[in-house]
XYZ file of C-alpha atoms in Angstrom:
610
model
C 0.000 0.000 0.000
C 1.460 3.262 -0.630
C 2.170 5.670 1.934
C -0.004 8.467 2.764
C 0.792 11.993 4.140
C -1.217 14.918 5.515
C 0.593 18.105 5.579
C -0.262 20.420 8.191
C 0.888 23.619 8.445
C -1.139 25.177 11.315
C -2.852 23.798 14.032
C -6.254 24.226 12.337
C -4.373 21.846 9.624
C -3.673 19.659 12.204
C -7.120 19.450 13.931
C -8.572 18.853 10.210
C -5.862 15.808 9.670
C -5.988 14.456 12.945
C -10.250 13.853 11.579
C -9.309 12.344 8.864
C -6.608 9.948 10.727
C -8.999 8.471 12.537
C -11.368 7.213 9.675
C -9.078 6.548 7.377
C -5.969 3.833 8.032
C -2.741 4.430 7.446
C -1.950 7.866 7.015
C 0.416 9.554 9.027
C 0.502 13.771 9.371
C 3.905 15.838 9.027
C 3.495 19.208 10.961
C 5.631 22.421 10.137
C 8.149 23.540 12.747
C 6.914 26.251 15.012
C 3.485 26.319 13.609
C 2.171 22.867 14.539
C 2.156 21.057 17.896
C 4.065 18.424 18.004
C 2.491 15.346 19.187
C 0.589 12.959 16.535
C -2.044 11.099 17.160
C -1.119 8.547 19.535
C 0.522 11.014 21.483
C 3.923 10.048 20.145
C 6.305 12.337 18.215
C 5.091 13.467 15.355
C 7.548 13.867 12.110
C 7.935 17.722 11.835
C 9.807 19.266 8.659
C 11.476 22.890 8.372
C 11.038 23.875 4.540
C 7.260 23.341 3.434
C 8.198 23.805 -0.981
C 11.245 21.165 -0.033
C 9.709 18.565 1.677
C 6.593 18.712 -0.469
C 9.094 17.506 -3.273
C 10.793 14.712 -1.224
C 7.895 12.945 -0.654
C 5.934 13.555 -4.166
C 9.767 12.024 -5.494
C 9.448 9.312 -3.349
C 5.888 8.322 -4.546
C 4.169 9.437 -1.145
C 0.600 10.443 -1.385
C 0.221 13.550 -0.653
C -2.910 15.321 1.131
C -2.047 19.268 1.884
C -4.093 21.485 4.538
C -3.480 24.779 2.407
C -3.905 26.633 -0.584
C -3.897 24.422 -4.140
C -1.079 27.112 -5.593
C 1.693 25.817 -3.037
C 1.412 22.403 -4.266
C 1.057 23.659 -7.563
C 4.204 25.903 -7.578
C 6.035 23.170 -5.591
C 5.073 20.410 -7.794
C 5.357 22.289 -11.131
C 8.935 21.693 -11.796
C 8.438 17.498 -10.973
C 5.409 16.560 -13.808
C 6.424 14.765 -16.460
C 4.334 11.165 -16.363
C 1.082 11.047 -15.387
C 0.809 7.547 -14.986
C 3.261 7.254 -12.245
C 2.685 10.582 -10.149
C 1.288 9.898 -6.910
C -1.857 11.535 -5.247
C -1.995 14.929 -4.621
C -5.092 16.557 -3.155
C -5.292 20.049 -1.524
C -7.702 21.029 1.093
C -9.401 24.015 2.228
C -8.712 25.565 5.780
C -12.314 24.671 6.719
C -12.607 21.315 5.297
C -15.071 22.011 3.141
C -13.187 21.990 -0.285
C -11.366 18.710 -1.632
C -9.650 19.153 -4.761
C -7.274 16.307 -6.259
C -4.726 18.274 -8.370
C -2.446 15.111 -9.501
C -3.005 11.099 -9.705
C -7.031 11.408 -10.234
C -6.611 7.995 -11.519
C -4.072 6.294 -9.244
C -6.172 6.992 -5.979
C -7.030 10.721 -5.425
C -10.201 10.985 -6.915
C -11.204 7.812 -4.467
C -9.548 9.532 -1.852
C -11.049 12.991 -2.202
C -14.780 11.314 -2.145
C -13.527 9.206 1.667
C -12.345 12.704 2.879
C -14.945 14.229 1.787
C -17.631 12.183 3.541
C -15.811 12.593 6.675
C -16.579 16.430 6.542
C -19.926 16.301 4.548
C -18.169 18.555 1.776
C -17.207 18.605 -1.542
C -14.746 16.333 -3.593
C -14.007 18.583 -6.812
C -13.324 15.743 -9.059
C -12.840 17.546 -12.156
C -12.254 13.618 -14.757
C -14.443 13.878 -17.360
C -14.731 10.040 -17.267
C -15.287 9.606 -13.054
C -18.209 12.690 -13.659
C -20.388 11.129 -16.866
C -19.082 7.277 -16.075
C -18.695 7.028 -12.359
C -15.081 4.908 -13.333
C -12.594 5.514 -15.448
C -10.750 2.502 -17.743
C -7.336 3.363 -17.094
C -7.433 2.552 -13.243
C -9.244 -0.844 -13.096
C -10.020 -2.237 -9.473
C -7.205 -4.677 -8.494
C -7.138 -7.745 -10.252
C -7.855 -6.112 -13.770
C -4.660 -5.719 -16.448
C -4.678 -3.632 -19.688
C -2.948 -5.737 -22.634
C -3.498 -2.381 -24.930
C -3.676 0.571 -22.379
C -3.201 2.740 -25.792
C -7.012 2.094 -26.758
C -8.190 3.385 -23.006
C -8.442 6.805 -24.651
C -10.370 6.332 -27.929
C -12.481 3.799 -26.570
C -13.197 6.405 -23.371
C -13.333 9.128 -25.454
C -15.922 6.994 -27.968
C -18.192 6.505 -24.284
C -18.125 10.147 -23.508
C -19.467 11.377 -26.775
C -22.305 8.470 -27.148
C -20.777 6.713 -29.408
C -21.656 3.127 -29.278
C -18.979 0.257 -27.495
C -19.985 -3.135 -26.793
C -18.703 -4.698 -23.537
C -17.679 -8.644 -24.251
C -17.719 -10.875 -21.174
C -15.403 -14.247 -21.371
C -14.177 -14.017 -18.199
C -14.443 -12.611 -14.622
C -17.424 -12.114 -12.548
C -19.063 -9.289 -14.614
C -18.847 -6.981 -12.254
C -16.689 -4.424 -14.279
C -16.975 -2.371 -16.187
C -20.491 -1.311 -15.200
C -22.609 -2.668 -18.569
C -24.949 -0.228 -17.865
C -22.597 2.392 -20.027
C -22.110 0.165 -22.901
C -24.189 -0.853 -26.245
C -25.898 -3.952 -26.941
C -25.113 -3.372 -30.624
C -23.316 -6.554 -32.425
C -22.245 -3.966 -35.203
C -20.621 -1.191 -33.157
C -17.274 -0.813 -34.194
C -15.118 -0.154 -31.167
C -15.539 -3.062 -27.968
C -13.938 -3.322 -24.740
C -13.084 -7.205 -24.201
C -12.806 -9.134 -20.440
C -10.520 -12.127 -21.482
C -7.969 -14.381 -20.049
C -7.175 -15.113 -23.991
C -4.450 -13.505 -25.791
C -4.020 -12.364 -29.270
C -7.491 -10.454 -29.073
C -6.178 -7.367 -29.081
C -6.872 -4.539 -32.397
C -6.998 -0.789 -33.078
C -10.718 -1.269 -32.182
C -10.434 -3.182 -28.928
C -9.597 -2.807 -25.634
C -8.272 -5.709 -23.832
C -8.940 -6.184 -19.916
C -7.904 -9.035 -18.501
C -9.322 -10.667 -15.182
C -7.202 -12.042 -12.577
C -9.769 -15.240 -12.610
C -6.832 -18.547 -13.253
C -5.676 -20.559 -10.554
C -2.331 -22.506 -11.273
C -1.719 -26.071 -9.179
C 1.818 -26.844 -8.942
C 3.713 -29.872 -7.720
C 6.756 -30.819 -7.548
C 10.097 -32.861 -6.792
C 12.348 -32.059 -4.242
C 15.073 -29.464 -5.486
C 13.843 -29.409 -9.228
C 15.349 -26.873 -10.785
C 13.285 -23.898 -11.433
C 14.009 -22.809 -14.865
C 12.725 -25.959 -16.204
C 9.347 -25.538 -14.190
C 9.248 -21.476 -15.873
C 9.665 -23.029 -19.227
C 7.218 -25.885 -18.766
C 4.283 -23.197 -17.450
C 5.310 -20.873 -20.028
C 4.703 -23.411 -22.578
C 1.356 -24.250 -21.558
C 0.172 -21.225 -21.464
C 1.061 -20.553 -24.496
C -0.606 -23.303 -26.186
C -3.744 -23.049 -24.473
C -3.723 -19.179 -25.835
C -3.713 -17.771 -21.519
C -2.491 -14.590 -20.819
C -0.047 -14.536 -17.573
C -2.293 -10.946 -16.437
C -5.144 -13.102 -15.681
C -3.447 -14.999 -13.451
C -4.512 -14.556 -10.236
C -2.142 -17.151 -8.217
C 0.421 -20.001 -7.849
C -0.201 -22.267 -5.409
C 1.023 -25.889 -3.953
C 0.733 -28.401 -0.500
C 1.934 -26.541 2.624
C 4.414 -29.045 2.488
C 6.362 -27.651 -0.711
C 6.185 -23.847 1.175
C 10.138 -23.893 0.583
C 10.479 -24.808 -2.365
C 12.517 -22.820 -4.384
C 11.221 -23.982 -8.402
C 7.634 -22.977 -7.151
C 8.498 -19.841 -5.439
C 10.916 -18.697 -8.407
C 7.896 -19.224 -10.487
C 5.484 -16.555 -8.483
C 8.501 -14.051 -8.491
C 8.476 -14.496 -12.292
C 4.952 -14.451 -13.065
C 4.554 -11.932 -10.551
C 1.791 -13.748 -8.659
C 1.441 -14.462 -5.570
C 2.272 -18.113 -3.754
C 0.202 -19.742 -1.449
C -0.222 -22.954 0.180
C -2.615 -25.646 1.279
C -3.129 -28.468 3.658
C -3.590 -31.877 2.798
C -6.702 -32.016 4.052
C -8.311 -28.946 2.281
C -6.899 -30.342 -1.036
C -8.019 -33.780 -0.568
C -12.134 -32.081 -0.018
C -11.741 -31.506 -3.638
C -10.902 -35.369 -4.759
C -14.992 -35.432 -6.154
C -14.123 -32.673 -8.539
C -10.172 -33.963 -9.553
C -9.738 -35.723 -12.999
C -6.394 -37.522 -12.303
C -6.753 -38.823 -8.708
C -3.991 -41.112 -7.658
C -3.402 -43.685 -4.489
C 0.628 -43.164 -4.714
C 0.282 -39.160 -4.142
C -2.298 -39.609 -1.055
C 0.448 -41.906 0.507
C 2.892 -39.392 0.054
C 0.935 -35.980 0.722
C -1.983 -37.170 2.408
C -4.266 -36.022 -0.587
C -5.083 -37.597 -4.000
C -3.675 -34.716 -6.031
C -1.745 -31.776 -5.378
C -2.357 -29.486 -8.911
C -5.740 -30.108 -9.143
C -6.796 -30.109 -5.561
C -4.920 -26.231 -4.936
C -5.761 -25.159 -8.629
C -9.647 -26.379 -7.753
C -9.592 -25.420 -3.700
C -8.420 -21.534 -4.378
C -11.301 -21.550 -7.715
C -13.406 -22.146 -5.309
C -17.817 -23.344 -5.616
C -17.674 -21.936 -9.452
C -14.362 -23.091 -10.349
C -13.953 -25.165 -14.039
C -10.594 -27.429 -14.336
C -9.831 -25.798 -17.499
C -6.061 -28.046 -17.580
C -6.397 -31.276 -15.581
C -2.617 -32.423 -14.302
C -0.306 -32.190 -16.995
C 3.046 -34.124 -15.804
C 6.075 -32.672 -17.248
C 9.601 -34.380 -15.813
C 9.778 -33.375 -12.276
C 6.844 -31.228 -12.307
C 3.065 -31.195 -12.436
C 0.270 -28.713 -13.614
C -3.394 -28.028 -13.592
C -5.287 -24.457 -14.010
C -8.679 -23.684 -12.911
C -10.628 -21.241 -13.952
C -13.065 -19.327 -11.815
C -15.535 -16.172 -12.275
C -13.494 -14.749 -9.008
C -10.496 -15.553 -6.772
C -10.701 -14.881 -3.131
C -7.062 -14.922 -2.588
C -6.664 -14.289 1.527
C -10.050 -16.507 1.788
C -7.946 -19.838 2.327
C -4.490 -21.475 2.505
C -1.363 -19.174 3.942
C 1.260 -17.111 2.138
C 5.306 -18.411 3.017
C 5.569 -15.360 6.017
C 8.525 -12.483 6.088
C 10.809 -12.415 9.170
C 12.774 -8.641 8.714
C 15.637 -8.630 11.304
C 15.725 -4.485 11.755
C 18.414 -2.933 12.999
C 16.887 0.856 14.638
C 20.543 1.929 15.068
C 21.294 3.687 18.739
C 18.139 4.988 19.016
C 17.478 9.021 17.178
C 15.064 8.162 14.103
C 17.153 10.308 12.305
C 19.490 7.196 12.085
C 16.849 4.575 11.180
C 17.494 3.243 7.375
C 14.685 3.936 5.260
C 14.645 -0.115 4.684
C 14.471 -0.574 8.592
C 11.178 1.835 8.737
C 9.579 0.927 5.749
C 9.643 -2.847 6.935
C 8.459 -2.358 10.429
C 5.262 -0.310 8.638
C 5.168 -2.862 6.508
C 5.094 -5.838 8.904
C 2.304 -7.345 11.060
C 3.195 -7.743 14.407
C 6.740 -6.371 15.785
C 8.580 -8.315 18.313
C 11.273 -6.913 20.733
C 12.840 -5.708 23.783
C 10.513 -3.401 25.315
C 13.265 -0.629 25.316
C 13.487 -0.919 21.722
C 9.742 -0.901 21.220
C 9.504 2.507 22.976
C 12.467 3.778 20.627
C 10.248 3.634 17.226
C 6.646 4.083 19.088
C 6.080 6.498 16.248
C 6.437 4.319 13.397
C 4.696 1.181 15.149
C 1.729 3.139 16.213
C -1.354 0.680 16.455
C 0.529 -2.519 15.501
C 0.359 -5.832 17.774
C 3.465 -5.689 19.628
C 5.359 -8.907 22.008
C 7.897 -7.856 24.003
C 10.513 -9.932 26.320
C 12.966 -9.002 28.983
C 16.301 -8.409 28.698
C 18.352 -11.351 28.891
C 15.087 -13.687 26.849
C 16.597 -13.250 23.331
C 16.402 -16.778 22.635
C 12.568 -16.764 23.464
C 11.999 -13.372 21.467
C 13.672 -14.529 18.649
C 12.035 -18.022 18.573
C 8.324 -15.935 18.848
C 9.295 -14.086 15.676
C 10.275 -17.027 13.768
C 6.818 -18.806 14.783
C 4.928 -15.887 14.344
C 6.615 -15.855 10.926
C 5.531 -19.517 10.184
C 1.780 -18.709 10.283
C 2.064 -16.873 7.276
C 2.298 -13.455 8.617
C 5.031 -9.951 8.129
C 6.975 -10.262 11.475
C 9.602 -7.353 12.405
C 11.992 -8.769 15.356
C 13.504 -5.265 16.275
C 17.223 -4.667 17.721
C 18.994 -1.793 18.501
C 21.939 -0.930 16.672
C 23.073 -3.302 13.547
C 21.270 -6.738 14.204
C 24.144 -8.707 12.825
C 26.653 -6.598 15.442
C 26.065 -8.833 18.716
C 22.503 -8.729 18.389
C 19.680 -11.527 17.201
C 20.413 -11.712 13.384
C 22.800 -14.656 14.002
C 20.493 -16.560 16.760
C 17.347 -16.515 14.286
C 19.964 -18.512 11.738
C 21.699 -20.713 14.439
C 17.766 -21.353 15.780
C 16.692 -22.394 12.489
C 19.930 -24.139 12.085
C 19.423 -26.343 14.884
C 15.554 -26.686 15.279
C 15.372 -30.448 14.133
C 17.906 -31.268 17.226
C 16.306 -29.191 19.860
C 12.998 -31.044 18.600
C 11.126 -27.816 18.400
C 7.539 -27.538 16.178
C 9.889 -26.479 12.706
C 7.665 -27.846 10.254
C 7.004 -24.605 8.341
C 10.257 -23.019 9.335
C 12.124 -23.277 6.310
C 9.292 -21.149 4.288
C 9.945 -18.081 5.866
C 11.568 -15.248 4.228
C 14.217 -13.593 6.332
C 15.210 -10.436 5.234
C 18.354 -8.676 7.398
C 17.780 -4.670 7.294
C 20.717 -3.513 8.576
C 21.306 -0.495 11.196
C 24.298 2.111 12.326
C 25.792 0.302 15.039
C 27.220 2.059 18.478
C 30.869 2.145 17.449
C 29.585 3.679 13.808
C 27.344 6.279 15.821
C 29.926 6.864 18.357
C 32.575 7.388 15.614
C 30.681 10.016 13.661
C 29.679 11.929 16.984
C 33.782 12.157 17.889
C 35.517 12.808 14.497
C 36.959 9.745 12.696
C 38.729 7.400 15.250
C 37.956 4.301 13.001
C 39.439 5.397 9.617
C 41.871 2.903 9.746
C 41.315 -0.839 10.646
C 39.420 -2.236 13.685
C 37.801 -4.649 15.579
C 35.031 -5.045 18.031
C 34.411 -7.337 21.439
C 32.523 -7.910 23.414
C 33.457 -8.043 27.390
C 30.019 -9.988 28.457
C 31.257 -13.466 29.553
C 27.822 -14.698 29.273
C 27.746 -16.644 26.245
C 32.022 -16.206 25.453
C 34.434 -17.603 28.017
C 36.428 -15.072 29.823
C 39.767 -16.728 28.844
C 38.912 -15.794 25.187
C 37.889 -12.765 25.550
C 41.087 -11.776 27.281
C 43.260 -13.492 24.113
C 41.376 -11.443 21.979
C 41.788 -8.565 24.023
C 45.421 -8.830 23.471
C 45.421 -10.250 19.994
C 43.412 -7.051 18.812
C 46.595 -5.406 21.137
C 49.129 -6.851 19.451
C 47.333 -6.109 16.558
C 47.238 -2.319 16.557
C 43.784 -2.694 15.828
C 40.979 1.034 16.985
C 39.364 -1.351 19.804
C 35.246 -1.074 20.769
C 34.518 -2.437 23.513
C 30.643 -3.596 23.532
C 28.607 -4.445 26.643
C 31.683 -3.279 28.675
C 30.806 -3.195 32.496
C 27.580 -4.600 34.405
C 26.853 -4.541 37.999
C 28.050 -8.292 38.326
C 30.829 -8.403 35.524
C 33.175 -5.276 37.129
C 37.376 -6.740 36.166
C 36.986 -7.429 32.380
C 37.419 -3.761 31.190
C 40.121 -3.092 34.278
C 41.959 -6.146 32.376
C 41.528 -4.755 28.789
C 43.008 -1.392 30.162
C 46.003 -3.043 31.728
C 46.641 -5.481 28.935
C 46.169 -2.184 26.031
C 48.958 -0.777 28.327
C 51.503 -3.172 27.899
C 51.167 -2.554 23.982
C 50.044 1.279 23.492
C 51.260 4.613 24.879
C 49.610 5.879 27.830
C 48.340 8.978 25.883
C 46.632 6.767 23.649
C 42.746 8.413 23.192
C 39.711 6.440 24.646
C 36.464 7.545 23.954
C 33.383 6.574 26.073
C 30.140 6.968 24.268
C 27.029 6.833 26.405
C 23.057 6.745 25.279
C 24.320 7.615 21.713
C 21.519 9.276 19.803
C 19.224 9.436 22.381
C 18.526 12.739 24.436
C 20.822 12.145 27.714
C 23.256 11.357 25.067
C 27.453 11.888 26.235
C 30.099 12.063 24.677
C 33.614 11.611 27.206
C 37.495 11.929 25.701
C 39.940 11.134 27.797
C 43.584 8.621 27.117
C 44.461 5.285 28.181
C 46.362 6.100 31.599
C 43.570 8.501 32.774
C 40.737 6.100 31.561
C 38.624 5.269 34.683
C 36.840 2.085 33.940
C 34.561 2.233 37.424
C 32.482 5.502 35.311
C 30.962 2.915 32.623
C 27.561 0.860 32.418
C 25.923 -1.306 30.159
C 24.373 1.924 28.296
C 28.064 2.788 26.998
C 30.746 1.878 24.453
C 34.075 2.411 24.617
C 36.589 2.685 21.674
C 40.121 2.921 22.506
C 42.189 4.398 19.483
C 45.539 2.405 18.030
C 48.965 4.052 18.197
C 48.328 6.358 15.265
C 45.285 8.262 16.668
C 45.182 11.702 17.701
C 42.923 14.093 19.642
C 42.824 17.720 18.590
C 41.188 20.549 19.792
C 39.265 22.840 17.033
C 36.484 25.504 18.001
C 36.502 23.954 21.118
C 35.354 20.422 19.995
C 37.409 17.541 20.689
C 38.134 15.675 17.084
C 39.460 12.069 17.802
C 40.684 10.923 14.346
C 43.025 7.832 13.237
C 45.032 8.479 10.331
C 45.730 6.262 7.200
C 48.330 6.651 5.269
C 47.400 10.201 3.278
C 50.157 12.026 5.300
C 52.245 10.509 2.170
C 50.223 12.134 -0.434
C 50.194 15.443 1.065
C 52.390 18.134 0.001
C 53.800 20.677 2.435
């Protein structure tokens, strides 16, 4: 779904977006600096911008919706300089100070004229919907309702602009449910020259028709083990093509629960473009009345008498025709149904997403855009309370599941389940999730599920997606100068999951090594020696004027920043909430504009001419 902003740039633009947040999901208001309180709707921070004409253009280039609480002309003039395809501009819709005026400027067509007529029953006003075609037809041909496709979208303007001056068109049913376009605006007349046709046939199209097609076919897909999936794209392809089916009216790809991993059939939905989803053997074996090719050797294996036809037949649904009974091709098998209308979400399960999401330290002004889009993106978030309270403002209504500190083994098993029932999961760490965090455990879980005997049947279908985040020593870095220009290492000093005797080799390996040093999860009540060791063993090996840097809350607003060196480093004045980085034998700390600068030079002192 794309993303939906209200711009306020008063109060009175607030109050008016704040109505229209509450009856209309998922849209999110951006206030102006100084003019516009800044709490949101839940109370939470709300996302405030400086330069109105600026940010305008940011989010109309990112493809944002845009709804703006203000005058038409400063869209207009802000937008002017952007236009150039119609077809892909987003929303725009500009609304009067008092509600009462709705006016969609840009992207009639790709949701603003339907969005004008929502906001404008909210207020019991007026949605100026200036398209000729939405006015006389009440729809417009060149923005179908999901599950439509134009094979020709060149004819959508002669055959519209035939409809808006009388002329006749005849509307030609061969597939779908009927329900669009509305017949009601079309001839009866065999002889009228120009036709829109509904078809899930190809080669139909001409300078006198358009072509629609319905999403209305249902492929059923078996196969082998580890088949490759090239062959499996070739053999559908193929098919299709002889039985004269256009790809655009497919509507799915689906298989057994059992074959939720496998990578031929999955390749094949990311090709076609479909969606994949999956059955048990007990829904596909309700349809063995209506199968053509039943067999005894498949129910022994699956636990139903046929995998193509039973999906192909179970997602077609009461009115579904087997218009392909299972073709067997090598290690594959195929059958398509064809049905007036495909309730996609109606049965069976999609393979479900797990996004690992790294926040970084903590300020939103660090979160990737990949790390924000996927926790609006994702179902239910799972995480460490602490974390959960650090992107309250991008979560907002979501289910959340949070665990105490210390439970990251539980946590991380609840996303992967959560993930196994189909469903967008974001398991949320602080920092980079692959930098001692739970990226690592999620793998090493799924890794070893079949030993610890845990429920992992649908395990291997999920998704995981890694969204990486600025890490402490990264943030803690850029806050101090440039202390890890040069190479570096992290450890840890928690002796809860690594032995203390290697932590103290690496300690002096990294020593030894010359390596910039963070240390992560330095000092806890219990655990008070390991960072007193690291100090005396970095002694032995680096001058005592060497720089150490303790960074503390990074990015968040008790947020401190300490420089001291390596003899004058007082280990007892760090918690758990702090990283230290202790700089190799090249780095220096300067003084400029009274600002400490901690940098570690690498090698450009060579290049530079005096």
């Amino acid at each position: 779904m794309k993303k939906t902003v209200i711009l306020a740039l008063n109060n009175n633009g607030y109050a008016i977006g704040l109505e229209i947040c509450k009856n209309i999901e998922n849209i999110e208001i951006h206030g102006l600096n100084g003019r516009v309180d800044n709490k949101n709707i839940n109370n939470q921070d709300m996302y405030i911008f400086d330069d109105t004409i600026q940010h305008i253009q940011n989010l109309f280039t990112d493809g944002v919706n845009i709804i703006g609480i203000c005058a038409a002309a400063i869209l207009i003039r802000a937008l002017a300089p952007l236009l150039n395809d119609k077809k892909q501009e987003p929303a725009v819709i500009a609304i009067s100070h008092d509600g009462k005026s709705i006016v969609p400027l840009l992207g009639g067509h790709n949701g603003a004229n339907k969005l004008s007529r929502q906001i404008a029953n909210i207020f019991n006003s007026h949605a100026a919907v200036t398209t000729a075609s939405d006015i006389c037809m009440g729809f417009s041909l060149d923005m179908p309702p999901s599950g439509y496709i134009l094979e020709n979208p060149q004819m959508m303007k002669p055959i519209t602009a035939a409809l808006l001056s009388g002329r006749a068109v005849k509307l030609i049913h061969q597939a779908g449910d009927g329900s669009w376009p509305p017949a009601e605006n079309f001839s009866n007349d065999d002889d009228a020259e120009l036709s829109v046709l509904i078809t899930d046939k190809i080669n139909y199209a001409d300078d006198n028709t358009l072509v629609i097609h319905p999403a209305c076919l249902v492929l059923g897909v078996g196969c082998e083990r580890d088949a490759p999936a090239d062959d499996l794209i070739d053999f559908v392809d193929k098919k299709l093509l002889d039985m004269e089916l256009s790809k655009d009216s497919i509507a799915l790809i689906t298989s057994i629960d059992i074959k939720i991993d496998e990578l031929a059939i999955k390749s094949l939905a990311k090709y076609l473009k479909r969606p994949f989803r999956v059955l048990d053997a007990k829904t596909i074996e309700a349809e063995l009345p209506h199968m053509e090719n039943p067999s005894d050797i498949v129910f022994k294996e699956t636990g139903c008498h046929g995998v193509a036809e039973g999906c192909a037949l179970a997602f077609g649904g009461a009115m579904a025709d087997l218009i392909l009974g299972k073709q067997k091709h090598g290690k594959y098998t195929l059958a398509i149904a064809k049905t007036p209308k495909v309730e996609i979400n109606k049965i069976g399960r999609k393979a479900g997403r797990l996004f690992i999401v790294g926040i970084g330290p903590g300020n939103k002004q660090w979160r990737s855009i990949e790390a924000t889009t996927a926790i609006e993106n994702a179902d239910e978030i799972v995480g460490y309370q602490l974390y959960l309270d650090l992107i309250a403002d991008i979560i907002k209504d979501k289910p959340t599941h949070s665990s105490k500190l210390g439970a990251e083994i539980d946590r991380a098993k609840l996303a992967i389940e959560l993930a196994a029932t189909g469903k967008d999961i974001a398991l949320v760490c602080s920092g980079d999730p692959g930098i001692y965090a739970l990226a690592t455990l999620v793998f090493e879980l799924i890794d070893k599920a079949d030993s610890l005997d845990w429920n992992n049947r649908d395990w291997n279908g999920i998704d995981i997606i890694t969204c990486p985040g600025i890490s402490a020593f990264q943030a803690a870095a850029a806050r101090i100068g440039a202390p890890i220009n040069h190479d570096f290492c992290t450890i840890s000093l928690s002796d809860l999951l690594t032995p203390r005797d290697v932590i103290l080799k690496r300690i002096k390996a990294a020593a030894v090594g010359d390596f910039v040093i963070s240390f992560y999860n330095p000092q806890s009540k219990r655990r008070r020696d390991l960072l007193r060791l690291a100090k005396e063993i970095l002694l032995e090996y680096r001058n005592d004027k060497t720089p150490v840097i303790i960074a503390r809350n990074l990015g968040r607003d008790d947020e401190e920043i300490i420089t001291t060196n390596l003899i004058d480093f007082n280990h007892e004045t760090v918690d758990m909430l702090s990283l230290v980085m202790v700089g190799n034998s090249d780095t220096k700390t300067i003084k400029r504009g009274g600002h400490d600068i901690t940098y570690t030079p690498r090698g450009y002192q060579k290049k530079m001419v005096d």
